[in-house]
Short mmCIF file of C-alpha atoms in Angstrom, two decimals:
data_model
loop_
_atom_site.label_atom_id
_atom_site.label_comp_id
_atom_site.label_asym_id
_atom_site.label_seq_id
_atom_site.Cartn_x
_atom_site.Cartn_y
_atom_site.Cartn_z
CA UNK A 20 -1.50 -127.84 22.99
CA UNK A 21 -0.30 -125.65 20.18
CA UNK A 22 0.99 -122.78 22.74
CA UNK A 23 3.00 -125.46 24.83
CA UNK A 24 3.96 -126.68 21.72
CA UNK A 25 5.32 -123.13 20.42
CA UNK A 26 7.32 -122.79 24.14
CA UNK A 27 8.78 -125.87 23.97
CA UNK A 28 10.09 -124.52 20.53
CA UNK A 29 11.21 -121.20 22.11
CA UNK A 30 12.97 -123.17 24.84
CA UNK A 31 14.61 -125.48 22.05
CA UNK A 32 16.49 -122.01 20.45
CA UNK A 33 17.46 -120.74 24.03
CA UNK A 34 19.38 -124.14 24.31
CA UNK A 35 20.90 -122.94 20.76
CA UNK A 36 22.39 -120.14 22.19
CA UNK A 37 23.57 -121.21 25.13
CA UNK A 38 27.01 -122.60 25.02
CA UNK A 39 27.79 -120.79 21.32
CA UNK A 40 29.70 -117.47 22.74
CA UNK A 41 31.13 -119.29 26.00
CA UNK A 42 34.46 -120.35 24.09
CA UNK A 43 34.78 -116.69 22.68
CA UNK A 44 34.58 -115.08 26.13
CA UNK A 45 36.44 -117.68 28.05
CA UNK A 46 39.80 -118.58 25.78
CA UNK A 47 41.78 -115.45 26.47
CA UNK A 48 41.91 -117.70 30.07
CA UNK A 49 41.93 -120.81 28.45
CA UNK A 50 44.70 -120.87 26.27
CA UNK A 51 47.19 -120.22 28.47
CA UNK A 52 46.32 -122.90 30.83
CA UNK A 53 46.64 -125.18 27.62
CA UNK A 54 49.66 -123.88 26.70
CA UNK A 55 48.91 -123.56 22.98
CA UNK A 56 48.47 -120.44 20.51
CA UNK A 57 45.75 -117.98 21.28
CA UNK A 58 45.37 -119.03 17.42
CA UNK A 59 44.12 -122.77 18.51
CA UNK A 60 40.39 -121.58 19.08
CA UNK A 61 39.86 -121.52 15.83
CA UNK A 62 40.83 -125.27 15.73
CA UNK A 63 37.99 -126.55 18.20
CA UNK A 64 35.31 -124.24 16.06
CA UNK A 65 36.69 -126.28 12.91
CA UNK A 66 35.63 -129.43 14.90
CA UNK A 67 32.48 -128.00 15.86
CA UNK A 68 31.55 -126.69 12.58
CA UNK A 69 32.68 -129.80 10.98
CA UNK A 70 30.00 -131.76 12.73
CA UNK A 71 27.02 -128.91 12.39
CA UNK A 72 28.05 -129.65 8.39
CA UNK A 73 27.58 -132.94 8.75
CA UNK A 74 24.34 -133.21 10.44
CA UNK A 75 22.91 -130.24 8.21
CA UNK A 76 23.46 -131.76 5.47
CA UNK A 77 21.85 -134.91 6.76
CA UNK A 78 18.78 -133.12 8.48
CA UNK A 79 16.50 -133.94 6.04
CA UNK A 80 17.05 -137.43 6.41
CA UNK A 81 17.26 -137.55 9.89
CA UNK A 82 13.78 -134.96 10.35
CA UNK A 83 11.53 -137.57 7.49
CA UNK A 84 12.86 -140.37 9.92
CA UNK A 85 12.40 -139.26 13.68
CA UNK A 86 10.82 -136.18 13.51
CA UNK A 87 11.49 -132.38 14.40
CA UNK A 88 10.75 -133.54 18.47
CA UNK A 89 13.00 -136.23 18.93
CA UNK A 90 15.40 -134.86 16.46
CA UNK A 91 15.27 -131.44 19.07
CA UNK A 92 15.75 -133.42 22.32
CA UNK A 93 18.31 -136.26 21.05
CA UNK A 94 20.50 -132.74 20.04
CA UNK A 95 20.17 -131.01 22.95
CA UNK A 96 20.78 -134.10 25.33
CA UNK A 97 24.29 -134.22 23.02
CA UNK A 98 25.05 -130.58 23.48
CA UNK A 99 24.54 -131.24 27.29
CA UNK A 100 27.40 -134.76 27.37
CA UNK A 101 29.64 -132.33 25.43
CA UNK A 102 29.89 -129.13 27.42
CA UNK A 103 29.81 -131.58 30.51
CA UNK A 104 33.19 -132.94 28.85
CA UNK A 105 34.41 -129.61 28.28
CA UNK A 106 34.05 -128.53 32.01
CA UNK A 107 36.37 -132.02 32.92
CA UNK A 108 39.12 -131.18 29.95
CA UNK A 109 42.55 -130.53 31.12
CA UNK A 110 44.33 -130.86 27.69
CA UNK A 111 43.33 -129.37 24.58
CA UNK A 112 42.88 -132.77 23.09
CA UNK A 113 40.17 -133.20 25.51
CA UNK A 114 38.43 -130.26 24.11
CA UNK A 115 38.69 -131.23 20.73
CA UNK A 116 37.13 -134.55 21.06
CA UNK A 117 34.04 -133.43 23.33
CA UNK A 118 33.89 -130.57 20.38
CA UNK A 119 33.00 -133.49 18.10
CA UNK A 120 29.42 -134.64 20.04
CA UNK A 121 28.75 -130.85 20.28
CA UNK A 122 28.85 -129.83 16.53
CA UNK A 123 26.56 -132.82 15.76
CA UNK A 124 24.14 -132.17 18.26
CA UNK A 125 24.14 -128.70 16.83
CA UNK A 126 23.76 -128.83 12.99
CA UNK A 127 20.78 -130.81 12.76
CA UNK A 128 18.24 -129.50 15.16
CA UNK A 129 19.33 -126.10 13.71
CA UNK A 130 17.98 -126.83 10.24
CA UNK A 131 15.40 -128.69 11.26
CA UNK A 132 13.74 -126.50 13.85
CA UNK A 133 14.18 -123.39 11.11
CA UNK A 134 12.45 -125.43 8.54
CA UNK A 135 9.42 -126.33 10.90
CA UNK A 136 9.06 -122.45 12.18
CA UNK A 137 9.79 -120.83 8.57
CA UNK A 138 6.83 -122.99 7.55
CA UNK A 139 4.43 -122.94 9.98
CA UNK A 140 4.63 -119.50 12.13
CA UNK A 141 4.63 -115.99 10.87
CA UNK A 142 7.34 -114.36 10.40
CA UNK A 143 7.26 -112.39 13.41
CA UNK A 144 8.02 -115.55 15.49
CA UNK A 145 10.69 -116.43 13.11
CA UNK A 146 12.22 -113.07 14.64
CA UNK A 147 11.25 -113.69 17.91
CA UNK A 148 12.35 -117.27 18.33
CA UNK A 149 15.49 -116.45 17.21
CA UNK A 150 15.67 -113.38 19.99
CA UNK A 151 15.30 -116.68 22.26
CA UNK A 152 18.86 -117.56 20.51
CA UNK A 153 19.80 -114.70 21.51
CA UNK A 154 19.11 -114.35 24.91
CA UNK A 155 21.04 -117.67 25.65
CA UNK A 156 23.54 -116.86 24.11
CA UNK A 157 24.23 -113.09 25.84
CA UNK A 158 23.66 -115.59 29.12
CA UNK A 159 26.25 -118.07 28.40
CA UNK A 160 29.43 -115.28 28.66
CA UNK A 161 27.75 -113.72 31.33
CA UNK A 162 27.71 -116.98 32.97
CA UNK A 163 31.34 -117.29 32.17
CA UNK A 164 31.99 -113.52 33.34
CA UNK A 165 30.83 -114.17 36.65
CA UNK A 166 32.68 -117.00 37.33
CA UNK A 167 35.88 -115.75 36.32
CA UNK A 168 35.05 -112.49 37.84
CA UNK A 169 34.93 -114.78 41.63
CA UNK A 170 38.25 -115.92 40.87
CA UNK A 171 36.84 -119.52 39.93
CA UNK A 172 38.14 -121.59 36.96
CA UNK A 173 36.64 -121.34 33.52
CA UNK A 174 35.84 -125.51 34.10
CA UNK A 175 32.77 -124.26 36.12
CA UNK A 176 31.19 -121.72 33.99
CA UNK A 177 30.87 -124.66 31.17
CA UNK A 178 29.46 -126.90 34.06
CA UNK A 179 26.83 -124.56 34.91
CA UNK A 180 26.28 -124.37 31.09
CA UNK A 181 25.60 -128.43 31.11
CA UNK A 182 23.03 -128.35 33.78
CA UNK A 183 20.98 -125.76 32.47
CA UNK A 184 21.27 -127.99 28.96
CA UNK A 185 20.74 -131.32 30.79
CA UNK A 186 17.70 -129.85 32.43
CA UNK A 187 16.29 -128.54 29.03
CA UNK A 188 17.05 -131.90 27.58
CA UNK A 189 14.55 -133.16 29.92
CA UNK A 190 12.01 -131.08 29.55
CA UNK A 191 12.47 -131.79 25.71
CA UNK A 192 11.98 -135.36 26.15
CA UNK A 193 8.71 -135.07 28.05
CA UNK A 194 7.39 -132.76 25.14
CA UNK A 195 7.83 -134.83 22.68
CA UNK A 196 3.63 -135.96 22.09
CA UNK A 197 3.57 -132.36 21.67
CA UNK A 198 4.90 -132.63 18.04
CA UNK A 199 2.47 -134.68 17.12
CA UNK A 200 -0.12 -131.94 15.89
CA UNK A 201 -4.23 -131.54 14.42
CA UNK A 202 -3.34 -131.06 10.85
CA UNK A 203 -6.32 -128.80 11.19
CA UNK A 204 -4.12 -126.40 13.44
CA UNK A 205 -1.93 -125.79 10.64
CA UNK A 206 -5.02 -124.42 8.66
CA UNK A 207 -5.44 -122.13 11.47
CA UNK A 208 -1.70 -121.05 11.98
CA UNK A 209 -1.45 -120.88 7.84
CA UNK A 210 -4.34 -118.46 7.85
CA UNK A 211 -2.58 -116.15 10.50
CA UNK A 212 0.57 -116.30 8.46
CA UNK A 213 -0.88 -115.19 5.37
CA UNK A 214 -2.66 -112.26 6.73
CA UNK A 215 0.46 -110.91 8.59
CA UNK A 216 2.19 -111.21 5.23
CA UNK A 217 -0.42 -109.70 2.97
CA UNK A 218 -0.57 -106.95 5.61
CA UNK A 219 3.40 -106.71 5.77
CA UNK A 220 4.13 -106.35 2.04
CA UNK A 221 2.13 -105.17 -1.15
CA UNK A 222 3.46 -108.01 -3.28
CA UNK A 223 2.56 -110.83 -1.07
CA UNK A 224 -1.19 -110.06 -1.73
CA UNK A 225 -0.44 -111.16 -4.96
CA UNK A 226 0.39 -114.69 -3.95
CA UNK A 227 -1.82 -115.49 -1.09
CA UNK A 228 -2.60 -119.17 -2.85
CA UNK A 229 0.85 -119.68 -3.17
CA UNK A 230 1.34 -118.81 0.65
CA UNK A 231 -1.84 -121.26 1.31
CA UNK A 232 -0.10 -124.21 -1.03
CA UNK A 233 2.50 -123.80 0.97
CA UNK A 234 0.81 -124.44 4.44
CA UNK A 235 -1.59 -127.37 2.60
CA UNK A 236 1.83 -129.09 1.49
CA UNK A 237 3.17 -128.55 5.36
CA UNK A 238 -0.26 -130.18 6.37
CA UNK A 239 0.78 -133.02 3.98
CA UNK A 240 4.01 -133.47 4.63
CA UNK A 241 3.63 -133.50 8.59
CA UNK A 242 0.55 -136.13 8.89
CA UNK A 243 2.29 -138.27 7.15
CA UNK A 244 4.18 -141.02 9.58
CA UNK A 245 7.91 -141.05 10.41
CA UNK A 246 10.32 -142.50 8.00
CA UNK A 247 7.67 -142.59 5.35
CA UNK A 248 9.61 -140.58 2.47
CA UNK A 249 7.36 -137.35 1.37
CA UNK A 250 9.51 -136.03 -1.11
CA UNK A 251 12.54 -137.04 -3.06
CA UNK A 252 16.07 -135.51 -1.32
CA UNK A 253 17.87 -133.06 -3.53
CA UNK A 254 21.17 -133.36 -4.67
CA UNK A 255 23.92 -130.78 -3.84
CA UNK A 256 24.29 -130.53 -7.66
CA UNK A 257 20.47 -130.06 -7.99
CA UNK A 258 20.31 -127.06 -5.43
CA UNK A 259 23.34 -125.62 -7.07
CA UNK A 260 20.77 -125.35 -10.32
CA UNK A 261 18.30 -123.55 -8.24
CA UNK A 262 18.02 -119.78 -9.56
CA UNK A 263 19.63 -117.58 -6.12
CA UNK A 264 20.60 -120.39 -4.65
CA UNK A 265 24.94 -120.11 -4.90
CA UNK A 266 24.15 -116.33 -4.06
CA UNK A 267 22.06 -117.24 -1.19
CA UNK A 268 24.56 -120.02 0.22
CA UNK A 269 27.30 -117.42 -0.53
CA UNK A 270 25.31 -114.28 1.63
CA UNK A 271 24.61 -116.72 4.50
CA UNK A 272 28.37 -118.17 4.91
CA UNK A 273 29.46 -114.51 4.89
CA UNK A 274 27.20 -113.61 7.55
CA UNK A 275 27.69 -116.08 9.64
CA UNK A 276 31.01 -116.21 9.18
CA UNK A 277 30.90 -112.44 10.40
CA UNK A 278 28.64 -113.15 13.48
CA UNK A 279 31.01 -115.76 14.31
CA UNK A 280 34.48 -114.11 14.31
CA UNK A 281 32.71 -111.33 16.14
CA UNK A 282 31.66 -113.55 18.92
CA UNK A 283 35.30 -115.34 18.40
CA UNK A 284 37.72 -112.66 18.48
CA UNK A 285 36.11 -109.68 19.76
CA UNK A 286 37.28 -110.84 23.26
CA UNK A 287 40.73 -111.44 22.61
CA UNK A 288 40.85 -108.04 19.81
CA UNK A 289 40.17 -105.88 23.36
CA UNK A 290 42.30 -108.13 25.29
CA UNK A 291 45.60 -108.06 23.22
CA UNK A 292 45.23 -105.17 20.75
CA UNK A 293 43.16 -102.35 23.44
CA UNK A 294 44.91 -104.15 26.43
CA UNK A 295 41.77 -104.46 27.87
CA UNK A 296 41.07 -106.69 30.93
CA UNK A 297 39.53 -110.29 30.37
CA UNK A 298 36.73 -109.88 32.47
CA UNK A 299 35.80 -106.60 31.29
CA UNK A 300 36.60 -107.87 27.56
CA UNK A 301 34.17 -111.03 28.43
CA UNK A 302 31.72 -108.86 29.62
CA UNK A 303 31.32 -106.63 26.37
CA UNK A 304 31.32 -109.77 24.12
CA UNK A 305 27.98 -110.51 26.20
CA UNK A 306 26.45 -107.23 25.42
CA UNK A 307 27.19 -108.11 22.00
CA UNK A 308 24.99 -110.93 21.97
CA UNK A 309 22.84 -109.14 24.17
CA UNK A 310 22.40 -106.78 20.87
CA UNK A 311 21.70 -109.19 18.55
CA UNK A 312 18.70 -110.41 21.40
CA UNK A 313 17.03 -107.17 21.72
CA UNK A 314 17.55 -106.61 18.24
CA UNK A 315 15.88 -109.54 17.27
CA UNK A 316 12.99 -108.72 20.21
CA UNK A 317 12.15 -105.72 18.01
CA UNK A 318 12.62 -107.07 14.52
CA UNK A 319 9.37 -109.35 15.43
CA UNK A 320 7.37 -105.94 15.96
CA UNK A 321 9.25 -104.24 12.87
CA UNK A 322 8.15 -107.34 9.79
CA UNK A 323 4.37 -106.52 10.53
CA UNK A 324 5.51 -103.09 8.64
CA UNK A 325 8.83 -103.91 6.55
CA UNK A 326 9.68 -106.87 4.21
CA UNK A 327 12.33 -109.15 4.65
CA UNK A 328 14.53 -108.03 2.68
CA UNK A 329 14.26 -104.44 4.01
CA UNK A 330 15.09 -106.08 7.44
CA UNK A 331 18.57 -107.39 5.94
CA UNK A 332 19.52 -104.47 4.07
CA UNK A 333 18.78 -102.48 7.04
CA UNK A 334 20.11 -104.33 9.59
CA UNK A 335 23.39 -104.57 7.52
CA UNK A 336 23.65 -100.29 7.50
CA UNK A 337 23.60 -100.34 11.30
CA UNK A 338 26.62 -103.21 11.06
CA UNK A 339 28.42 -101.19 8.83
CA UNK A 340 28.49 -98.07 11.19
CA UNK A 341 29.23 -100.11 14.08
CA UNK A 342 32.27 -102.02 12.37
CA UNK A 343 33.29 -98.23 11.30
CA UNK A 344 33.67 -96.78 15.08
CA UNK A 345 36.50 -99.64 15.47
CA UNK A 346 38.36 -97.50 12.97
CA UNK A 347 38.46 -94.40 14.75
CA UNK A 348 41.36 -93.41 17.29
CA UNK A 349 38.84 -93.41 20.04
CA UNK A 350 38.35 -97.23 18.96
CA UNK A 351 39.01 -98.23 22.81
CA UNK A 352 36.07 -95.92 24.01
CA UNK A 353 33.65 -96.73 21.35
CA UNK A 354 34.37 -100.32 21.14
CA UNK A 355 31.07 -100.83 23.75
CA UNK A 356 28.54 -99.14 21.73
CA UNK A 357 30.44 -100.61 18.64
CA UNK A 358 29.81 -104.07 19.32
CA UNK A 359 26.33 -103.36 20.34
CA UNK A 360 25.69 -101.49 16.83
CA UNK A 361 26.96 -105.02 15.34
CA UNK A 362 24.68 -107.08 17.42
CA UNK A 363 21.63 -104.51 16.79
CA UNK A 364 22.55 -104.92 12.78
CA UNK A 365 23.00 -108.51 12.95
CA UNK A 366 19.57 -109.38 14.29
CA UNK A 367 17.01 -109.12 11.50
CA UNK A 368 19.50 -110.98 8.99
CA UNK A 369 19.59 -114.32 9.85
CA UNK A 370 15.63 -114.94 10.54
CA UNK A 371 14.79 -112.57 7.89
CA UNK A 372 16.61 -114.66 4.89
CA UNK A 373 15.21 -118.08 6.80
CA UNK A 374 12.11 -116.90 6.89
CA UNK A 375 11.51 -115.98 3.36
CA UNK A 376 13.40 -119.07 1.79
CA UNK A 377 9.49 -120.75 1.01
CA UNK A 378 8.75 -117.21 -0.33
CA UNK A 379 11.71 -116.64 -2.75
CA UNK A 380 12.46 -120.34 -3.98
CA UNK A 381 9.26 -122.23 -3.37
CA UNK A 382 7.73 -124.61 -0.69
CA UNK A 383 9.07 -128.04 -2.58
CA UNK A 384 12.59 -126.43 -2.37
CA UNK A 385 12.54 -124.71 0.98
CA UNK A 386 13.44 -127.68 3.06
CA UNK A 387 16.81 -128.59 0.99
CA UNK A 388 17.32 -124.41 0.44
CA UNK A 389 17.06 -124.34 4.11
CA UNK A 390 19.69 -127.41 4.70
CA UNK A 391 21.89 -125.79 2.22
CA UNK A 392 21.73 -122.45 3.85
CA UNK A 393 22.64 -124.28 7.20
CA UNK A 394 25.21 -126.04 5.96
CA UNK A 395 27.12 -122.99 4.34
CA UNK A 396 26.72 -121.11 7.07
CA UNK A 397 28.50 -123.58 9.34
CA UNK A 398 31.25 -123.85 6.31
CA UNK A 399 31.49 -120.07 6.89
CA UNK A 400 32.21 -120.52 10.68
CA UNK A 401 34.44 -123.40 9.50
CA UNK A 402 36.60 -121.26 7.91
CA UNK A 403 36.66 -117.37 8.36
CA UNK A 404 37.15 -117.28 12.20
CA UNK A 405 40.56 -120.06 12.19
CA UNK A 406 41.33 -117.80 9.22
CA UNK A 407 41.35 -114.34 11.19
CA UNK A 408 43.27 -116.30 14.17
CA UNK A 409 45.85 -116.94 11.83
CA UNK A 410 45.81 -113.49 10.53
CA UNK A 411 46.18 -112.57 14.05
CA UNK A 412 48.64 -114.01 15.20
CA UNK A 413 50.73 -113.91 11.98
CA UNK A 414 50.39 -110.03 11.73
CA UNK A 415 47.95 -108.37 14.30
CA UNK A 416 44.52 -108.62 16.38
CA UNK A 417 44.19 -104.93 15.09
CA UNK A 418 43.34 -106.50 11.51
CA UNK A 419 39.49 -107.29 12.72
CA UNK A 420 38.00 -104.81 11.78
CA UNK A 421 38.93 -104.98 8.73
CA UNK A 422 38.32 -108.30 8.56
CA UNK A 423 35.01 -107.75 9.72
CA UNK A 424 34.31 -104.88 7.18
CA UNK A 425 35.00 -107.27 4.06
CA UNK A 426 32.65 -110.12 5.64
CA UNK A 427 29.68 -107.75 5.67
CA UNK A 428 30.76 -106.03 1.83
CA UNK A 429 30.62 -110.02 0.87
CA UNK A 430 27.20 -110.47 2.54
CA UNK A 431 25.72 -107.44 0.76
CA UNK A 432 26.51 -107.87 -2.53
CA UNK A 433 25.62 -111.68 -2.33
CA UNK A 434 22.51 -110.98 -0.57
CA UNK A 435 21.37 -108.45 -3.45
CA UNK A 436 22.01 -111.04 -6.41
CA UNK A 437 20.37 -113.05 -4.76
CA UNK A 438 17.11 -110.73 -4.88
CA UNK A 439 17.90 -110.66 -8.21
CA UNK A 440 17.76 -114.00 -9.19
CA UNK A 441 14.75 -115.20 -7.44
CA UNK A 442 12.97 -112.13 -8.56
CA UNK A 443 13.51 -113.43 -12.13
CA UNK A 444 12.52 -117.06 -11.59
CA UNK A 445 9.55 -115.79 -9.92
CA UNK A 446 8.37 -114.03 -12.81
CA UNK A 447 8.82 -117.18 -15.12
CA UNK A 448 6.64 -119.48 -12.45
CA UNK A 449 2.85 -120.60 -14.02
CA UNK A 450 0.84 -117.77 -13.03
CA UNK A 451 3.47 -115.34 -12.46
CA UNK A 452 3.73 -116.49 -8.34
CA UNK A 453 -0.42 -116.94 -8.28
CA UNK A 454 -0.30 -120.75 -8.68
CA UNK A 455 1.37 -123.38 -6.66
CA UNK A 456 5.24 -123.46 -6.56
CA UNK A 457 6.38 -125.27 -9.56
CA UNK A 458 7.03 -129.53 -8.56
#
């Protein structure tokens, strides 16, 4: 039971990926059937991103209510209705109101599912699960690549899309007694968990009883029924007051606002500043994502010798030198391996910082850290890739990578102030991080 329960998981973040790269790869064909401004793709992500903020921020609510099962299924099944809609759309208002079922499908099962795996699987799976991300989302563009490349309309990439979601959506639904675990498998999967860590990383011998209050609390919290209330909702104001948590918010709306206008413009960058064709220009956009996949495929093997943090300071060198070959004169040659330095880079980050939220703030802040993280991430996306398009088309699609360049500088320097932070309300905790996280 616990194995099919950690597939159906692993299926549940392929159908994350999925459609997220297939507007990136596809508008350079899209907007001129539309007739609007190559600009206007950043309009339907601000629709999108507006309902992932939504949800996120009412995941909590939604997960103490229905569950993590039903919560998964309900979203995918609304991901599914959406990109349905979006293979039928023949306006751009069309797109923009099927964008509106897709961001809410999207926000909530994200912070849910990344709450449920950050507590209850190592940290290799953390890694690993999101490599399942990955993987659909380097097989949604080349989806969309091969149907462009057989002269079909874009409508029937995003159809195939639905299927494949519809069909997952199904499969969800008929898992759903699977969520219903033995509390005495979480003793089992907490035990694993703390003996990867202790063997990962020096300082997490030192709080093996916090690790094991932290799986004991996840015990609690899951037998207890749906829409009983466990624990009392934070206020926005409340995880503002959190030590590391505005630095934390602020390092993961930089990221993602960098993996996102990557995935965004990267297409239409070769396209209209290399003068690159739009199939080959889809194409590389799915190795991108195909880098971030295999990245994340050997990050799971790497955090049984590195910690977290190493993984996101790390990862964010190789992004770095990637983002640098697009400043070279050879920048149409080395755009390839560039992109798939940025996808390499960008693997460890994002299940790296999830994964030690419990770690750095605590196990009875972890599931509004985790919200909060969600949520600023999506404002990221909100707002730094419509930004760029702007940019773009006001000035030039040769500005990205310079754009790109000041997204990462802004994730670094929040990321390490964050470190700092936590690392200073750690040391003021009862017991100096030996004792249970402080209620």
């Amino acid at each position: 039971m616990f194995s099919i329960l950690l597939f159906m998981i692993y299926l549940a973040f392929v159908s994350l990926g999925l459609p997220d790269a297939l507007l990136g790869s596809a508008w350079p064909i899209m907007y001129q059937e539309f007739a609007v401004p190559v600009s206007y793709s950043g309009t339907v992500f601000m629709i999108i991103c507006g309902g992932t903020i939504l949800s996120s921020l009412n995941s909590e609510k939604l997960n103490r209510r229905f569950g993590t099962g039903k919560i998964t299924a309900i979203s995918v099944l609304l991901t599914a209705i959406a990109l349905f809609g979006f293979s039928i759309s023949h306006s751009f208002l069309m797109l923009c109101l099927f964008a509106i079922p897709y961001g809410l499908g999207a926000g909530s099962v994200d912070a849910a599912l990344n709450h449920y795996v950050a507590l209850h699987y190592s940290s290799r799976h953390m890694s690993w699960l999101h490599c399942m991300w990955g993987l659909g989302a380097s097989v949604g563009p080349y989806i969309m690549g091969f149907v462009l490349q057989r002269g079909e309309p874009w409508n029937r990439g995003y159809l195939i899309v639905s299927i494949i979601q519809f069909t997952l959506a199904i499969i969800l639904f008929c898992s759903l007694s699977l969520w219903k675990k033995n509390p005495e498998e979480f003793k089992e999967n907490a035990a694993n968990t703390a003996k990867q860590k202790n063997s990962q990383q020096n300082e997490f011998r030192q709080n093996e009883s916090q690790l094991e209050s932290c799986s004991e609390e996840a015990k609690k919290q899951e037998a207890l029924p749906s829409g009983v209330s466990k624990q009392k909702a934070l206020s926005l104001k409340e995880i503002f007051a959190i030590p590391g948590a505005k630095e934390c918010m602020a390092s993961f709306y930089s990221y993602c606002a960098l993996e996102q206008t990557v995935g965004l413009w990267a297409g239409s960058f070769m396209v209209l500043a290399l003068g690159m064709e739009e199939n080959l220009a889809a194409s590389f956009v799915a190795l991108y994502y195909f880098g971030i996949t295999f990245g994340r495929f050997l990050s799971g093997f790497f955090t049984m010798k590195w910690k977290d943090e190493q993984l996101v300071l790390g990862g964010s060198a190789i992004v770095f030198f990637g983002i640098f070959l697009l400043f070279t004169p050879w920048s149409k040659a080395m755009v390839l391996p560039a992109l798939i330095l940025i996808g390499l880079g960008c693997a460890p980050v994002y299940p790296s910082v999830i994964h030690s939220t419990p770690y750095n703030f605590g196990v009875e802040h972890s599931s509004a850290l985790i919200g909060a993280q969600m949520a600023s991430a999506y404002v990221g996306t909100l707002i730094m890739p419509p930004l760029f398009g702007v940019l773009g088309r006001s000035f030039s699609m040769k500005l990205f990578p310079y754009y790109s360049m000041f997204l990462l500088l802004l994730m670094i320097f929040a990321y390490r102030r964050m470190l700092q932070e936590t690392k200073k309300a750690k040391q003021l905790r009862p017991g100096n991080g030996n004792s249970k996280p402080v209620q």
